[in-house]
Amino acid sequence: MTLRSVERAENIQSGFSVSWISPLNRYIFADHEFLSSCVTDRRLLSGAPVSSPLSSSQNPLPGLSVSITETLQCISAMSTGKHHVTLEVIRPFSKAGPKKAAKNCGRKPERSRILTNTPEKHEIEELAASKSRKDDHDDQIELNESSQSEEEASKAEILDDLKENDFVLVNLATKKMSKFYVAKVMDISDNTVEVKYLKKIAANKFAHDYETVYDVDKMTEIVFKLPPPHDTGGTKRKNREMTFYIDFSLHNMGYL
């Protein structure tokens, strides 16, 4: 019975009337029903100066301190009874601040387009390929830096064990060429090493033939420490010769 009493033509029509659907009435809502949304009202920003004065509802929110002069004027008006002073006059309602400018965040502005269209498709593919190349380049730089640091650390560990009478491969480089030489360590002091160069006789055979001592930089000019050589033996001349069981073909060996 309750449902039947509700389902009447008057109730159905009043529902459409209140929602402003039928009959059409643009004044169905009173002004006080919009007061709750006035908090977020903002002034329209335009380049042209505004000549008309702003109403009290459009004024920006004052600070926490209220002007003493305005308060005294309101009190005097209330005492005379000539004007009805409301709380809104003393302290206007809060208003929403201006909207923040939209940030682009570094993104390229897009437009409406058909992504499967040939020119658009090619553009997207080129952007993806360039990004992939950049990522690969960054990864390669990081890999080179890490491998270089590992090589330097490994080289430092090996050269820390360097001692007198060891044999090393020395790289002497100029602007135009770079040569490698086998040398014998005579003395070590900090980062400087005193060496005697060996004369190259064959591919991996060298001999003591020089008495001059040279200073080389331990970290930049010494490539690596060589394994102990094998003495040829025999005659006095052969005793000066020694053989290193290492392939020197990968280095541009120099002849002294």
CSV table of N, CA and C in Angstrom, one decimal, residues 21 44 83 128 201 230-231:
chain,number,residue,atom,x,y,z
A,21,ILE,N,14.0,19.7,-14.6
A,21,ILE,CA,13.9,19.0,-15.9
A,21,ILE,C,12.6,19.3,-16.6
A,44,LEU,N,38.0,36.1,-12.6
A,44,LEU,CA,38.5,35.8,-13.9
A,44,LEU,C,39.7,36.7,-14.2
A,83,HIS,N,21.9,50.7,10.5
A,83,HIS,CA,22.3,49.7,9.6
A,83,HIS,C,22.3,48.3,10.3
A,128,ALA,N,61.6,6.4,-30.1
A,128,ALA,CA,61.9,5.2,-29.3
A,128,ALA,C,63.3,4.7,-29.6
A,201,ILE,N,116.6,-9.5,-28.4
A,201,ILE,CA,117.4,-10.3,-29.4
A,201,ILE,C,116.4,-11.0,-30.3
A,230,HIS,N,113.6,-17.5,-18.1
A,230,HIS,CA,114.4,-18.7,-18.1
A,230,HIS,C,115.8,-18.4,-18.6
A,231,ASP,N,116.8,-18.7,-17.8
A,231,ASP,CA,118.2,-18.4,-18.2
A,231,ASP,C,118.6,-19.4,-19.3
